[in-house]
């Protein structure tokens, strides 16, 4: 029978190991050991358990681990709670009022784009994004603004999960380089026919990706206003990045 002190130490070790994945996209057992001071043998034991229950996932690169589906879902639940309490919704409402179009905040979840908050303008647009709904993390402005700021292995994983061909992967890589260079992504009809969208990344103070702010509208209606919509969406993304939740 283990003592309360032994259980406490085991719990502390587990928490310290999991905390590494809040700072790093992936890590080896040896890297975790070096950061935490926990012996590699103990780190491996904990990782084996974490993989079994979904807290940690074995990365594509042999010997590396990353946050598992359960950990990602916990983080998203926390983020959604923060969103509901903070100024993100208010800023989206302001963006929607300024553009008269749909404004949304989206994040990357596993291999999908998840809409976690949205605000409608005075003009209605029919599209696939509303709170709680997701689409593949591949094409479209929101997906590409997210992918452009995610690690290469994460991009490759999403491409493989959605069955992209080599030529599609090559085109995606070109598109992502352009998005990184210009600081935003634009698409027409890649998710919903006839719908134009612009997405701007929201980065925290360490330049880690938090999500993207998107404005969506029928292309025929906003064609003369593309430049102003990009400017307004970019301003909203900057404001959200400065919110206290992400400081």
XYZ file of C-alpha atoms in Angstrom:
247
model
C 0.000 0.000 0.000
C 1.398 3.391 -0.964
C 1.596 6.202 1.558
C -0.141 9.570 1.143
C 3.290 11.187 0.720
C 4.184 8.782 -2.095
C 0.889 9.511 -3.831
C 1.461 13.245 -3.450
C 4.919 13.021 -5.004
C 3.589 10.922 -7.889
C 0.835 13.459 -8.504
C 3.315 16.326 -8.444
C 5.542 14.542 -10.942
C 2.608 13.876 -13.244
C 1.571 17.534 -13.139
C 5.112 18.736 -13.854
C 5.402 16.402 -16.851
C 2.080 17.535 -18.301
C 3.052 21.183 -17.733
C 5.912 20.729 -20.208
C 3.369 20.335 -23.004
C 1.889 23.741 -22.167
C 5.233 25.277 -23.137
C 6.330 22.946 -25.954
C 4.626 21.529 -29.004
C 6.418 18.198 -28.475
C 9.196 16.700 -26.344
C 11.141 13.487 -25.752
C 11.281 11.746 -22.391
C 14.906 12.865 -22.063
C 13.968 16.502 -22.719
C 11.188 16.309 -20.141
C 13.598 14.778 -17.651
C 16.109 17.583 -18.227
C 13.449 20.282 -17.759
C 11.748 18.773 -14.700
C 14.598 16.947 -12.992
C 12.492 13.773 -12.922
C 14.444 10.591 -13.820
C 13.871 9.408 -17.384
C 12.602 6.028 -16.175
C 9.856 7.732 -14.176
C 9.027 10.036 -17.070
C 8.584 7.020 -19.363
C 6.247 5.343 -16.850
C 4.068 8.430 -16.634
C 4.061 8.934 -20.415
C 2.922 5.347 -20.956
C -0.060 5.963 -18.683
C -0.801 9.348 -20.238
C -0.819 7.838 -23.747
C -3.244 5.105 -22.633
C -5.805 7.626 -21.325
C -5.355 10.240 -24.055
C -3.531 12.957 -22.143
C -0.429 12.540 -24.301
C -0.006 11.407 -27.905
C 3.027 9.847 -29.605
C 4.186 12.292 -32.289
C 5.043 11.352 -35.869
C 8.747 11.646 -35.052
C 9.838 8.523 -33.197
C 10.480 9.086 -29.506
C 8.628 12.404 -29.303
C 5.372 13.084 -27.508
C 2.792 15.859 -27.758
C -0.448 16.841 -26.030
C -3.152 14.214 -26.484
C -6.772 14.640 -27.496
C -7.994 14.785 -23.899
C -5.474 17.474 -22.962
C -6.351 19.487 -26.063
C -10.056 19.224 -25.263
C -9.431 20.390 -21.685
C -7.477 23.374 -23.008
C -10.261 24.196 -25.449
C -12.883 23.989 -22.708
C -10.816 26.429 -20.655
C -10.375 28.706 -23.660
C -14.072 28.700 -24.444
C -14.865 29.575 -20.827
C -12.363 32.431 -20.980
C -13.919 33.601 -24.220
C -17.397 33.668 -22.712
C -16.204 35.762 -19.769
C -13.794 38.078 -21.572
C -13.863 40.729 -24.235
C -13.602 38.510 -27.317
C -17.343 38.409 -27.944
C -17.640 42.160 -27.424
C -14.820 42.772 -29.918
C -16.437 40.419 -32.437
C -19.721 42.283 -32.064
C -17.910 45.528 -32.763
C -16.252 44.019 -35.851
C -19.606 42.723 -37.085
C -21.144 46.176 -36.540
C -18.265 47.864 -38.393
C -18.510 45.513 -41.386
C -22.212 44.567 -41.329
C -20.960 41.007 -41.889
C -20.276 37.816 -39.920
C -17.308 37.928 -37.537
C -15.938 34.771 -35.895
C -13.153 33.517 -33.656
C -11.806 30.082 -34.597
C -9.150 27.713 -33.286
C -7.371 24.577 -34.475
C -8.723 21.420 -32.827
C -6.903 18.243 -33.765
C -7.203 18.288 -37.588
C -10.185 20.626 -37.787
C -11.042 24.313 -37.550
C -13.478 24.894 -34.680
C -15.621 28.030 -34.433
C -15.830 28.985 -30.757
C -17.529 32.373 -31.022
C -19.331 34.432 -33.659
C -21.253 37.660 -34.080
C -23.589 38.511 -36.949
C -23.807 41.829 -38.734
C -26.989 43.329 -40.061
C -26.634 41.319 -43.266
C -27.137 37.578 -43.110
C -24.625 35.179 -44.639
C -25.123 31.438 -44.877
C -21.883 29.594 -44.153
C -20.564 26.541 -42.343
C -19.139 28.392 -39.359
C -21.183 28.958 -36.230
C -20.174 28.295 -32.603
C -19.466 24.614 -32.008
C -19.171 23.639 -35.675
C -15.919 22.588 -37.331
C -14.483 22.073 -40.811
C -11.289 20.373 -42.053
C -8.020 22.118 -41.216
C -6.870 22.320 -44.830
C -8.278 24.937 -47.203
C -10.113 28.196 -46.684
C -8.923 31.424 -45.077
C -9.445 30.345 -41.468
C -7.666 27.009 -41.901
C -4.728 28.538 -43.723
C -4.281 31.413 -41.252
C -4.084 28.753 -38.518
C -1.843 26.337 -40.428
C 0.583 29.123 -41.358
C 1.421 29.503 -37.661
C 1.481 25.824 -36.677
C 4.549 23.512 -36.711
C 5.317 21.609 -39.907
C 4.487 18.247 -38.357
C 1.050 19.532 -37.387
C 0.451 20.719 -40.962
C 1.573 17.336 -42.319
C -0.719 15.529 -39.883
C -3.744 17.565 -40.977
C -2.935 17.021 -44.646
C -2.622 13.263 -44.137
C -5.794 13.079 -42.021
C -7.838 14.681 -44.791
C -6.248 12.725 -47.626
C -4.566 15.549 -49.510
C -2.691 14.485 -52.624
C 0.998 15.416 -53.113
C 0.001 18.186 -55.532
C -2.521 19.560 -53.037
C 0.087 19.480 -50.276
C 2.517 21.359 -52.532
C -0.085 24.029 -53.282
C -0.937 24.282 -49.599
C 2.731 24.854 -48.719
C 2.926 27.679 -51.274
C -0.276 29.223 -49.915
C 0.984 29.066 -46.332
C 4.230 30.824 -47.226
C 2.193 33.627 -48.786
C -0.064 33.850 -45.730
C 2.907 34.086 -43.380
C 4.401 36.815 -45.527
C 1.309 39.008 -45.752
C -0.022 38.343 -42.249
C -3.520 37.198 -43.228
C -5.355 34.696 -45.421
C -8.097 35.313 -47.955
C -10.249 32.804 -49.802
C -13.360 32.689 -51.983
C -15.625 29.654 -52.129
C -13.138 27.179 -50.624
C -15.447 26.269 -47.733
C -18.839 27.595 -48.858
C -19.689 28.462 -52.496
C -19.558 32.192 -53.175
C -18.432 33.112 -49.657
C -15.417 35.407 -49.312
C -13.421 35.292 -46.105
C -10.424 36.954 -44.511
C -8.676 35.535 -41.439
C -6.004 37.143 -39.277
C -4.050 35.212 -36.624
C -4.270 36.104 -32.945
C -0.908 35.620 -31.229
C -0.095 35.854 -27.532
C 2.798 37.876 -26.142
C 5.166 34.955 -26.806
C 3.979 34.875 -30.420
C 2.202 31.559 -29.913
C -0.943 30.991 -31.945
C -4.195 31.451 -30.022
C -6.686 31.402 -32.876
C -7.861 33.526 -35.784
C -10.393 36.288 -36.295
C -12.391 35.946 -39.502
C -14.842 38.075 -41.439
C -17.100 36.232 -43.891
C -19.554 37.523 -46.477
C -20.898 36.802 -49.987
C -18.170 37.763 -52.448
C -20.489 39.695 -54.757
C -21.544 41.931 -51.869
C -18.128 42.831 -50.505
C -15.920 42.785 -53.615
C -15.412 46.583 -53.576
C -14.710 46.481 -49.809
C -12.099 43.717 -49.590
C -9.285 46.026 -48.513
C -11.294 47.755 -45.791
C -12.559 44.410 -44.455
C -8.985 43.132 -44.220
C -8.004 46.280 -42.285
C -10.940 46.027 -39.868
C -10.363 42.306 -39.257
C -6.662 42.891 -38.641
C -7.479 45.594 -36.062
C -9.852 43.235 -34.258
C -7.223 40.472 -34.151
C -4.687 42.887 -32.661
C -7.165 44.016 -30.007
C -8.009 40.437 -29.042
C -4.329 39.524 -28.803
C -3.947 42.223 -26.160
C -6.829 40.989 -24.018
C -5.977 39.974 -20.488
C -6.876 36.315 -21.090
C -3.879 35.959 -23.359
C -1.433 38.297 -21.639
